[in-house]
CSV table of C-alpha atoms and ligand atoms in Angstrom, one decimal:
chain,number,residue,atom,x,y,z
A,211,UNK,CA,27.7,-3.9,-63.1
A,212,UNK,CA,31.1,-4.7,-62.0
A,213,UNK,CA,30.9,-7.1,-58.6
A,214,UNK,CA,33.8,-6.5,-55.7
A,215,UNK,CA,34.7,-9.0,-53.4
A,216,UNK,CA,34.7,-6.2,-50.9
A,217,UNK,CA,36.7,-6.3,-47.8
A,218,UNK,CA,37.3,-3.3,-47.2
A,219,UNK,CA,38.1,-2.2,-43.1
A,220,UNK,CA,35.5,0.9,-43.4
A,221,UNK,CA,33.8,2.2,-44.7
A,222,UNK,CA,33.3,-1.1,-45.5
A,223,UNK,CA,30.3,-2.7,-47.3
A,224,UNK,CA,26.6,-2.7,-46.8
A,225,UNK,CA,23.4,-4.5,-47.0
A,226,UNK,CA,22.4,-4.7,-50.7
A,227,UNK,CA,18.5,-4.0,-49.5
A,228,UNK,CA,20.0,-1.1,-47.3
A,229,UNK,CA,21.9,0.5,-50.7
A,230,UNK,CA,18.7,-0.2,-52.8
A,231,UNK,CA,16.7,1.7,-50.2
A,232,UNK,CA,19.1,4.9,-49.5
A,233,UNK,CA,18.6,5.2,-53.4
A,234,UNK,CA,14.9,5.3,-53.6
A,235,UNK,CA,14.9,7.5,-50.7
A,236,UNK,CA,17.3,9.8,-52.1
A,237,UNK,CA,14.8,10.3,-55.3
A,238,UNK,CA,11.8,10.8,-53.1
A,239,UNK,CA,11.5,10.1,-49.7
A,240,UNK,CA,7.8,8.3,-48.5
A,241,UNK,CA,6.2,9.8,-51.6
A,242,UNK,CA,6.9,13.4,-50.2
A,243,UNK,CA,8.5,14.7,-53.2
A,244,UNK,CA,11.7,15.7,-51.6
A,245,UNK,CA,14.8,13.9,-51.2
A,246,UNK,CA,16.0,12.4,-47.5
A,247,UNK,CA,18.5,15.1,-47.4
A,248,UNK,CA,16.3,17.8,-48.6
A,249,UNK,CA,14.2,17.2,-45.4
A,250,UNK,CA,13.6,19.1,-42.6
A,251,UNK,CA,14.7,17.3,-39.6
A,252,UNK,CA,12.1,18.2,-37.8
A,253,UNK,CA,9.6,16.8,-40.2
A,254,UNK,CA,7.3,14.1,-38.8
A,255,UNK,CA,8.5,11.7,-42.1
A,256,UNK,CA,11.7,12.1,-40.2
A,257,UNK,CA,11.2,12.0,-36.9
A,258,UNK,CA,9.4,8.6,-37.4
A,259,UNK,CA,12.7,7.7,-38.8
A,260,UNK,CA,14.7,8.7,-35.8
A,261,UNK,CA,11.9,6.9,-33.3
A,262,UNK,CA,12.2,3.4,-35.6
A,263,UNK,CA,16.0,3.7,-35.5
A,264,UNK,CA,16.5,4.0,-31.6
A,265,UNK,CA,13.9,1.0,-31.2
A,266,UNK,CA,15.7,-1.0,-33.7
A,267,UNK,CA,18.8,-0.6,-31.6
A,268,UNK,CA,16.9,-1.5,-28.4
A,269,UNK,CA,15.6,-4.5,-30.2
A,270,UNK,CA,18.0,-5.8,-31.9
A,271,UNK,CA,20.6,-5.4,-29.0
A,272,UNK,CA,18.0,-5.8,-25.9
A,273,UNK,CA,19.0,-3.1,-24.7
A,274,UNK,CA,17.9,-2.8,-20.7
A,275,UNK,CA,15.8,0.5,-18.7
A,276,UNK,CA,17.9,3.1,-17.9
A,277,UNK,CA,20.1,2.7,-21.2
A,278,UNK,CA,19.6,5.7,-23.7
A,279,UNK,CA,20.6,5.5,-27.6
A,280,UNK,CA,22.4,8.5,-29.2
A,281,UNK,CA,23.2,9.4,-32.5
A,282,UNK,CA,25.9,11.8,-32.9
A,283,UNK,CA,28.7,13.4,-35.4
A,284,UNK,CA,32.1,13.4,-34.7
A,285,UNK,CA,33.3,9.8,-34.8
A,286,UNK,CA,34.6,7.0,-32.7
A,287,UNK,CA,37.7,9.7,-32.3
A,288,UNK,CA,35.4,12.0,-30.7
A,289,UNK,CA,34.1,9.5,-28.6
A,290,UNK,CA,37.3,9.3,-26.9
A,291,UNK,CA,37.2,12.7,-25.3
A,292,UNK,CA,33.5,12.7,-24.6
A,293,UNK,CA,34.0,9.7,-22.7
A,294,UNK,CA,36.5,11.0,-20.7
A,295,UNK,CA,35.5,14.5,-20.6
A,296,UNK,CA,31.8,13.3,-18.9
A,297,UNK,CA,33.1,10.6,-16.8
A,298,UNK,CA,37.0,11.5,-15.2
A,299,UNK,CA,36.9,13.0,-12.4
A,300,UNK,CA,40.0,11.0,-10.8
A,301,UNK,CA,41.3,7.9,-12.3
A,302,UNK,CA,40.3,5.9,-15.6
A,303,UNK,CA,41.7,2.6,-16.5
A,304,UNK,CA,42.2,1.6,-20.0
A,305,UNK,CA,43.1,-1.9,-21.5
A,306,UNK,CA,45.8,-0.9,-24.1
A,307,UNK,CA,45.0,-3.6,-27.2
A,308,UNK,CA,45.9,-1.6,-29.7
A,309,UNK,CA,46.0,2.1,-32.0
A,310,UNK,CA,42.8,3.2,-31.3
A,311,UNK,CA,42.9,2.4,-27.6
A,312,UNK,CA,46.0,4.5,-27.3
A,313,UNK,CA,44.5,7.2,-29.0
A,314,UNK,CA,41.1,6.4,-26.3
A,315,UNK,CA,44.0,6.7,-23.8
A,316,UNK,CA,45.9,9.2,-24.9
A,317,UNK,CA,42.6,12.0,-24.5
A,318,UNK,CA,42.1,11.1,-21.4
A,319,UNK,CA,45.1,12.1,-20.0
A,320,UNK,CA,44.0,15.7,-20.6
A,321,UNK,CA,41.1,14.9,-17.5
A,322,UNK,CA,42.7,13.4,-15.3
A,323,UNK,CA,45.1,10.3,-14.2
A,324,UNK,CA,44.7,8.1,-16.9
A,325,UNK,CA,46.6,5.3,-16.5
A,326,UNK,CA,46.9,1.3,-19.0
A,327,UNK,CA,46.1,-1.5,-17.0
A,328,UNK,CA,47.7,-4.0,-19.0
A,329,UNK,CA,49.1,-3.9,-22.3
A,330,UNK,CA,49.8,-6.6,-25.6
A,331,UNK,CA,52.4,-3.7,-27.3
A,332,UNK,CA,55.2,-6.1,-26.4
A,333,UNK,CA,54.0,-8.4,-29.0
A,334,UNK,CA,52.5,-5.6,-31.2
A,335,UNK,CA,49.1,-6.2,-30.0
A,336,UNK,CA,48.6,-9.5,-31.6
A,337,UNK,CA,46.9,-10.9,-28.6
A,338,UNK,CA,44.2,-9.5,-25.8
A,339,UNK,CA,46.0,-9.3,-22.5
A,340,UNK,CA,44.4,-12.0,-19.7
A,341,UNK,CA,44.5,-12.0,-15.9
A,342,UNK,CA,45.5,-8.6,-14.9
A,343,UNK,CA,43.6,-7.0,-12.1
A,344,UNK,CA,41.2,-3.8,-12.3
A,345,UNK,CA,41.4,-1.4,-9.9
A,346,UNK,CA,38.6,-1.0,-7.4
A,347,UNK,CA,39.0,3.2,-7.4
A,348,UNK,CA,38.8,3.8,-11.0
A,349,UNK,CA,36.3,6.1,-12.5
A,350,UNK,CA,35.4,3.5,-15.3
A,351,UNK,CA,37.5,1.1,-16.9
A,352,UNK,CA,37.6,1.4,-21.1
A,353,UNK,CA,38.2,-1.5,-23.1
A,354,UNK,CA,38.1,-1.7,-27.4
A,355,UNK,CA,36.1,-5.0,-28.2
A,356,UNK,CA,37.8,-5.4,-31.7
A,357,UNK,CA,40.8,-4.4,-32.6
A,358,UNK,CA,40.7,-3.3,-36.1
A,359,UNK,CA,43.8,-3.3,-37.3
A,360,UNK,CA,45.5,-6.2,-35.2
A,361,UNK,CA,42.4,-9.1,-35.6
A,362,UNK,CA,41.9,-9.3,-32.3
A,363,UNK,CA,39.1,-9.7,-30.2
A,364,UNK,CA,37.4,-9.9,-27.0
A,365,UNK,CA,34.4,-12.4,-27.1
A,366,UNK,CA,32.8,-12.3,-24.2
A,367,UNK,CA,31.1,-9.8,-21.8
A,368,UNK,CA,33.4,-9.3,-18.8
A,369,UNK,CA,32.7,-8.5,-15.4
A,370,UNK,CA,34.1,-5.4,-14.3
A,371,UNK,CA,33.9,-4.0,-10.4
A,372,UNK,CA,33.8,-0.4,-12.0
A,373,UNK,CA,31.9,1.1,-15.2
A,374,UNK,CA,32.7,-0.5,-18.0
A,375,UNK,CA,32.9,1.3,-21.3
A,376,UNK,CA,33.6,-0.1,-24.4
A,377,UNK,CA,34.6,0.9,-28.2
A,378,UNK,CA,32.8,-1.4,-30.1
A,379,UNK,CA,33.3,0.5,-33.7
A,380,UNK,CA,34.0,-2.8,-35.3
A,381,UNK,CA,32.4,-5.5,-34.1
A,382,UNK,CA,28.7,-3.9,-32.8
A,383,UNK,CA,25.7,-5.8,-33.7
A,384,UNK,CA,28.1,-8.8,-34.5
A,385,UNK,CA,27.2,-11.2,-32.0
A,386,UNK,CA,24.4,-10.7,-28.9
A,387,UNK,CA,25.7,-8.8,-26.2
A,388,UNK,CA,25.1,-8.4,-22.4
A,389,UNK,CA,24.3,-4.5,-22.3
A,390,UNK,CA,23.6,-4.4,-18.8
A,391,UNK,CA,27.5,-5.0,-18.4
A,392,UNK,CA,28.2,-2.0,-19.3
A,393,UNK,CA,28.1,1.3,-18.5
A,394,UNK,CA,28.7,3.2,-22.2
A,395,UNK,CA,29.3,1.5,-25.6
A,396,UNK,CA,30.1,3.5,-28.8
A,397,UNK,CA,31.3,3.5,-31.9
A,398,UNK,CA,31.2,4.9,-35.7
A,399,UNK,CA,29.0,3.2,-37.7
A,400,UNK,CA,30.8,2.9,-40.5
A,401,UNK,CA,32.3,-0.7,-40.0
A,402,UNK,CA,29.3,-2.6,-39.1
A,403,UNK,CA,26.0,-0.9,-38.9
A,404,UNK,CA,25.9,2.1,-41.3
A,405,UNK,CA,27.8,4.6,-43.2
A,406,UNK,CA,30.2,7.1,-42.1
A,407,UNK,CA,29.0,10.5,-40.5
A,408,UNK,CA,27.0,9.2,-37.2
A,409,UNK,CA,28.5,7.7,-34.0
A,410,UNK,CA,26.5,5.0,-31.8
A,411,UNK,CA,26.1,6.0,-28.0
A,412,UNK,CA,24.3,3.7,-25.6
A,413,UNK,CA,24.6,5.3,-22.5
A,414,UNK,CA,23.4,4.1,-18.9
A,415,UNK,CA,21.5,7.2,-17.5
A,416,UNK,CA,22.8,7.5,-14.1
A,417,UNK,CA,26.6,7.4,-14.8
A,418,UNK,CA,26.3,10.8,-15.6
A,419,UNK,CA,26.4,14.0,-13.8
A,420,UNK,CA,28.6,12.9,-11.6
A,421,UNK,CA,31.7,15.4,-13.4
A,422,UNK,CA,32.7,18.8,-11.3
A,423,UNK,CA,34.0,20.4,-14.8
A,424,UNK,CA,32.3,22.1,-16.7
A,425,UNK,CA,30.6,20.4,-19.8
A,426,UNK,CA,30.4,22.3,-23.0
A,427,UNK,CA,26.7,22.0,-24.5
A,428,UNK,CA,27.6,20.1,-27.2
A,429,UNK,CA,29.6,17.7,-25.6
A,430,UNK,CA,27.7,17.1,-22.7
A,431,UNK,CA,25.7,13.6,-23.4
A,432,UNK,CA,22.7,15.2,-21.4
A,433,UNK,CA,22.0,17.3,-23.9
A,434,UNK,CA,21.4,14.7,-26.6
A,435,UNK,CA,19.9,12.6,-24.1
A,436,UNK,CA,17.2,15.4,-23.8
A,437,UNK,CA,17.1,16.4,-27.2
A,438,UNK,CA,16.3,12.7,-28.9
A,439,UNK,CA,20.0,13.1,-30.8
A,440,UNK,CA,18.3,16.4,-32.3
A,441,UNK,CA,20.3,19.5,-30.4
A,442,UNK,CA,21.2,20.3,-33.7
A,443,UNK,CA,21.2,18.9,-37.3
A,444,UNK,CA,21.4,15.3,-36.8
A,445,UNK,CA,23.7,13.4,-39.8
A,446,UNK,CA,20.1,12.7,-41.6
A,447,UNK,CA,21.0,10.6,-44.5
A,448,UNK,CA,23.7,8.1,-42.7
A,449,UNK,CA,21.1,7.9,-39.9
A,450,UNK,CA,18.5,6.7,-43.1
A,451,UNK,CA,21.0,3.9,-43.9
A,452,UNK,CA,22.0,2.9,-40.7
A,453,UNK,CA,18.0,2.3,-40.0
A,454,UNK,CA,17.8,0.5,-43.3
A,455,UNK,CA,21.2,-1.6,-42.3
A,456,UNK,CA,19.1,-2.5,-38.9
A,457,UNK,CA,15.9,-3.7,-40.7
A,458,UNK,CA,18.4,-6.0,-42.5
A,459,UNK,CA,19.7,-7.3,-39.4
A,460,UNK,CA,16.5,-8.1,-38.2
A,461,UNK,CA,15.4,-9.6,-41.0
A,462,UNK,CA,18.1,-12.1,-41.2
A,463,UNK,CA,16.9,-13.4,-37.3
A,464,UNK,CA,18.4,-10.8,-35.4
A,465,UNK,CA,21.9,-11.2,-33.6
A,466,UNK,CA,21.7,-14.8,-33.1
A,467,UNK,CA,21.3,-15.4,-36.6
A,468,UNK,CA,24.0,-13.2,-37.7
A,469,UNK,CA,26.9,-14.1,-35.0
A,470,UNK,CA,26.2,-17.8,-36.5
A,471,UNK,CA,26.9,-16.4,-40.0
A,472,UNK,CA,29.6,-14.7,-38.4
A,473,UNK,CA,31.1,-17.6,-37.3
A,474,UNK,CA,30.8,-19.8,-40.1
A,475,UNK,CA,32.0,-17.0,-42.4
A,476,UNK,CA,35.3,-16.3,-40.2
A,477,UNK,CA,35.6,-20.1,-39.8
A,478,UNK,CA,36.1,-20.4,-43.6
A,479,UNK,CA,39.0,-18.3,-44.1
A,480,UNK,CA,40.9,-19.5,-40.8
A,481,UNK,CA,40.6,-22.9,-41.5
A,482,UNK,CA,42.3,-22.0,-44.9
A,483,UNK,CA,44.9,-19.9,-43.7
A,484,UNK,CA,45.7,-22.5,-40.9
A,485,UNK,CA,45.5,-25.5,-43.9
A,486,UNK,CA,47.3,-23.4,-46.9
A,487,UNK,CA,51.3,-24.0,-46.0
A,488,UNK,CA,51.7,-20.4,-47.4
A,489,UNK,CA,50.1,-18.5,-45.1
A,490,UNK,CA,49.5,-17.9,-41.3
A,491,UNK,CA,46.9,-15.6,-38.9
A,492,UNK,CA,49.1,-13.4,-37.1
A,493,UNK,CA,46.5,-13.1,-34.0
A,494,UNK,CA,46.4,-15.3,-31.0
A,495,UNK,CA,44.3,-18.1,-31.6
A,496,UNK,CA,42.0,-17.6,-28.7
A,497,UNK,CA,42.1,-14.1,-29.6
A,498,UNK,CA,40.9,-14.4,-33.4
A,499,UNK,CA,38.2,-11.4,-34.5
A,500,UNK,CA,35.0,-12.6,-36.2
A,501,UNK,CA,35.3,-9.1,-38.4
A,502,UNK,CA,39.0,-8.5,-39.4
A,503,UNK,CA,40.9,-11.4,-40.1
A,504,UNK,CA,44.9,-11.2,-40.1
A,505,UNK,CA,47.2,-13.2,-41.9
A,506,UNK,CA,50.6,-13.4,-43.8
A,507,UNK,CA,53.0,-15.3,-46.0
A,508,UNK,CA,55.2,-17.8,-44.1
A,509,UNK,CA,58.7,-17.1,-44.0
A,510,UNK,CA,59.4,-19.5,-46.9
A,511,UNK,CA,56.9,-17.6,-49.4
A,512,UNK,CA,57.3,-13.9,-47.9
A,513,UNK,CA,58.8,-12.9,-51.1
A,514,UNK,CA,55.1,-14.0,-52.6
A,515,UNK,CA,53.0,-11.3,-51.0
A,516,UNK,CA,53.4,-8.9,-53.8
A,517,UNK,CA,52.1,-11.6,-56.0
A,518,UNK,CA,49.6,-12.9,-54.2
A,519,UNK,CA,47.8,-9.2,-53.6
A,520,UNK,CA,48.2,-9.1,-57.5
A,521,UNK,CA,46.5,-12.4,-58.2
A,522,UNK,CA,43.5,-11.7,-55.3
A,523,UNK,CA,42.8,-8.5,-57.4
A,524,UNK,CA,42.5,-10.5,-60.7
A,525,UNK,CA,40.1,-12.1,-59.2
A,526,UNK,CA,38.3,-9.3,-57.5
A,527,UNK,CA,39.2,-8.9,-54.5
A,528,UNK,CA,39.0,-5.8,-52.9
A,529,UNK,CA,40.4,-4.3,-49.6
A,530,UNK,CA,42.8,-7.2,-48.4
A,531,UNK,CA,46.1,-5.7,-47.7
A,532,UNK,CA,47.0,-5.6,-44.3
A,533,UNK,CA,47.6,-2.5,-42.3
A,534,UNK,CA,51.2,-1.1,-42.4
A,535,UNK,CA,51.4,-1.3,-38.9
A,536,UNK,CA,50.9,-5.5,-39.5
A,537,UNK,CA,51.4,-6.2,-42.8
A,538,UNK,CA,50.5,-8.7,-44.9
A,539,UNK,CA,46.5,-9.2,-45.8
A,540,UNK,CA,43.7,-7.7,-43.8
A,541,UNK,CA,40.0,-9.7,-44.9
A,542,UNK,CA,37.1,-7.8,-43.1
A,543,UNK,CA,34.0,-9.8,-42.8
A,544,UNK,CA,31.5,-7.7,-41.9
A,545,UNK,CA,27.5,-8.7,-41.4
A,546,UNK,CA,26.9,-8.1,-44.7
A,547,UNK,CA,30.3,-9.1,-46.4
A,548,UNK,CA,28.6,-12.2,-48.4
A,549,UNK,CA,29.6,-15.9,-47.8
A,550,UNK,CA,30.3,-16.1,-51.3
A,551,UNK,CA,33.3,-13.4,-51.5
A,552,UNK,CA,34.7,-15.4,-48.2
A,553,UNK,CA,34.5,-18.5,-50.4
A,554,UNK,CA,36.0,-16.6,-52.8
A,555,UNK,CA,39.0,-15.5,-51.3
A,556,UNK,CA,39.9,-19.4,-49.9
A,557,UNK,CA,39.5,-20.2,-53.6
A,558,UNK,CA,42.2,-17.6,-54.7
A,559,UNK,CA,44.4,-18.7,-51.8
A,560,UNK,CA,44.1,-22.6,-52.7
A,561,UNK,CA,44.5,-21.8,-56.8
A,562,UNK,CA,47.9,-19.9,-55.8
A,563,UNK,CA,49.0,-22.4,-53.6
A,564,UNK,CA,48.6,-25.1,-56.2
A,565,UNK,CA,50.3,-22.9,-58.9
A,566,UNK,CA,53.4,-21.7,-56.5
A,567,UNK,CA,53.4,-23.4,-53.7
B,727,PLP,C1,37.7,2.8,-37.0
B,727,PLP,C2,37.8,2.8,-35.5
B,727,PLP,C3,37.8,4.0,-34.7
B,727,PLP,C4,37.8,5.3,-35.4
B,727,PLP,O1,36.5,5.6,-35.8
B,727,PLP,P1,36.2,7.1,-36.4
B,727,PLP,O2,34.7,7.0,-36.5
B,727,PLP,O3,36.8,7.1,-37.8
B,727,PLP,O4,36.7,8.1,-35.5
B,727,PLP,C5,37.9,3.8,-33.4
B,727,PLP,N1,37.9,2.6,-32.8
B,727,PLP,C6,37.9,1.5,-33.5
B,727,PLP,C7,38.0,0.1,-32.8
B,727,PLP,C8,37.9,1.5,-34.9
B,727,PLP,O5,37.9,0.4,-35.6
C-alpha cells in the first residue's frame, strides 16, 4: 500500500488504530451483524457508543460540572451563528486573527452589535494581537485558538472579565486546556479529533437562556443538551471514529503526552526552516501554531517554490502548499501526523538545499 506523508489541513489524517477500527466496524459492528451505519441510533450498541464518547471528552479534556458535551452537524461554520444566535443579546466582542474569525464575526452582526476588538489584518494576520483591552459590557468575547491558514496560535488560556468562547477547530485535544476558562468551545472535528460531519460543543450550562429571541428547535443548544446530541439522527459513523480517535489519545498518556509530541514534532520543522537559508516561517515567532506550520522561500530562492513543491511530492509528500491567501508551504501536524513524515519533510528540505542552494 502506497504510504503519504500526509499533511493535509483537513480533513487531515487519522490514527491508524482509529482507521483499522472504523473498518471492522463498518463490516460488523460488536458482532451484531449489521454495519455502524446500518444501526439504529437508538440501539443500545450505540448509545453505549455515544455515552463512551462524551466521557472520553470529559476525560481526556477534564472537563469541570456544569460543562455539557454536544455532538452536532453543521460545521465549525454553523457554529458561528449558533453562537451568536444563543448568546447576543447586546454586544459581542471578537478578536479578528484571521478568515474564519471574520466569518465568526461576520454572523454575528445579523444579532446584534458585533464589534473586533483588535485586529492582526494589517500584517495579514501573521501574528495574534497582544495588549488590547476587553470590554466589561460585552455579551461574551470570541476568540479562534489556531488560526489555520495563517500558523498562528494562541497558547495559553486567557483570562477574560466576560464569557469566553473559543473556536478551537484546529488545535482541540492538542495540548491540556483550562476548561473552566471558558464559557463555550467548538469546533469540527475534522482537523484534529475525527472525521468530517460532527461539530464539538462544550458548553457551560448556565450561559444559556439568557436570549429574548426566539430560538428555533434545532438550533437552540437546549435541545441537544436535553436530548444527549440525539434530537435527531446524530452523524453516527464520524461520531464511531471520533470515539476511536479519543481511545487513541488516551492511549498515548492523554494530553500531556501528546502536547509533548506536539512540541517536539513542531520543533523539528521550525528549527529547519529557521536553519535552511532557503526558507522562512511567516508567523510571529511567539505566535508559532503547534498544528499548521507556515513557511516560504526567501527572497533570493522565491523563484524555487515551484520546484521545491515538485521535489516534496517525489518524495511523498502530501498536502504542503500553502493557502493562497499566504502562499508558499502549509505542513499540518496534527496528533496523529507521525514523527517520521515530520522527519521526513526536514530531510527533503535539507537534500534541496544541498542540491540548489
Ligand atoms: C476549518 C475551520 C473552520 C471551518 O470548519 P467547518 O467544520 O468546515 O465549518 C472554522 N474555524 C477554524 C479555525 C478552522 O480551522
Amino acid at each position: 500500500m502506497k504510504i503519504a506523508h500526509n499533511f493535509n489541513a483537513g480533513p487531515c489524517v487519522l490514527p491508524k488504530a482509529a482507521l483499522e477500527a472504523a473498518i471492522e466496524a463498518l463490516k460488523d459492528f460488536k458482532g451484531t451483524g449489521m454495519s455502524v451505519i446500518e444501526m439504529s441510533h437508538r440501539s443500545k450498541e450505540w448509545e453505549a457508543v455515544m455515552a463512551e464518547c462524551r466521557s472520553l471528552w470529559k476525560e481526556i479534556l477534564n472537563i469541570p460540572e456544569g460543562y455539557q458535551v454536544l455532538f452536532l452537524g453543521g460545521g465549525a461554520s454553523m457554529q458561528f451563528l449558533y453562537v451568536a444566535m444563543n448568546l447576543l443579546e447586546k454586544k459581542a466582542g471578537y478578536l479578528e486573527t484571521g478568515v474564519w474569525a471574520k466569518k465568526a464575526l461576520k454572523e454575528a452582526k445579523g444579532f446584534g452589535d458585533a464589534i473586533s476588538v483588535a485586529s492582526s489584518a494589517d500584517k495579514n494576520f501573521s501574528y495574534i494581537p497582544k495588549g488590547y483591552e476587553i470590554p466589561a459590557d460585552l455579551d461574551y468575547f470570541h476568540i479562534t485558538t489556531n488560526n489555520t491558514i495563517y500558523g498562528t496560535e494562541i497558547h495559553t488560556d486567557m483570562d477574560c472579565p466576560v464569557n469566553l468562547i473559543a473556536d478551537m477547530s484546529s488545535d482541540i485535544m492538542s495540548r491540556p486546556v483550562d476548561v473552566s476558562k471558558y464559557a463555550l468551545i467548538y469546533g469540527g472535528a475534522q482537523k484534529n479529533v475525527g472525521p468530517a460531519g460532527v461539530t464539538f460543543v462544550i458548553v457551560k450550562e448556565d450561559i444559556l437562556g439568557k436570549v429574548s429571541r426566539y430560538l428555533p428547535t434545532m438550533l437552540d443548544y437546549r435541545t441537544h443538551i436535553n436530548e444527549e446530541s440525539m434530537f435527531n439522527t446524530p452523524p453516527v459513523f464520524s461520531i464511531f471514529v471520533m470515539n476511536e480517535t479519543l481511545k487513541w489519545v488516551k492511549a498515548k498518556g492523554g494530553l500531556d503526552a501528546v502536547y509533548k509530541m506536539n512540541l517536539d514534532k513542531a520543533g523539528l520543522l521550525y528549527n529547519e526552516i529557521d536553519r535552511n537559508k532557503m526558507f522562512m516561517g511567516t508567523a510571529a515567532k511567539e505566535d508559532r501554531s503547534l498544528m499548521n506550520i507556515c513557511f516560504v522561500m526567501t527572497e533570493e530562492y522565491k523563484d524555487k517554490e515551484d520546484a521545491f513543491m515538485s521535489f516534496a511530492k517525489e518524495r511523498g509528500m502530501v498536502g504542503i502548499k500553502g493557502h493562497r491567501s499566504v502562499g508558499g508551504f502549509r505542513a499540518s501536524c496534527y496528533n496523529a501526523c507521525p514523527v517520521e513524515s515530520i522527519q521526513a519533510l526536514v530531510s527533503c528540505m535539507q537534500e534541496f538545499e544541498k542540491l540548489n542552494g
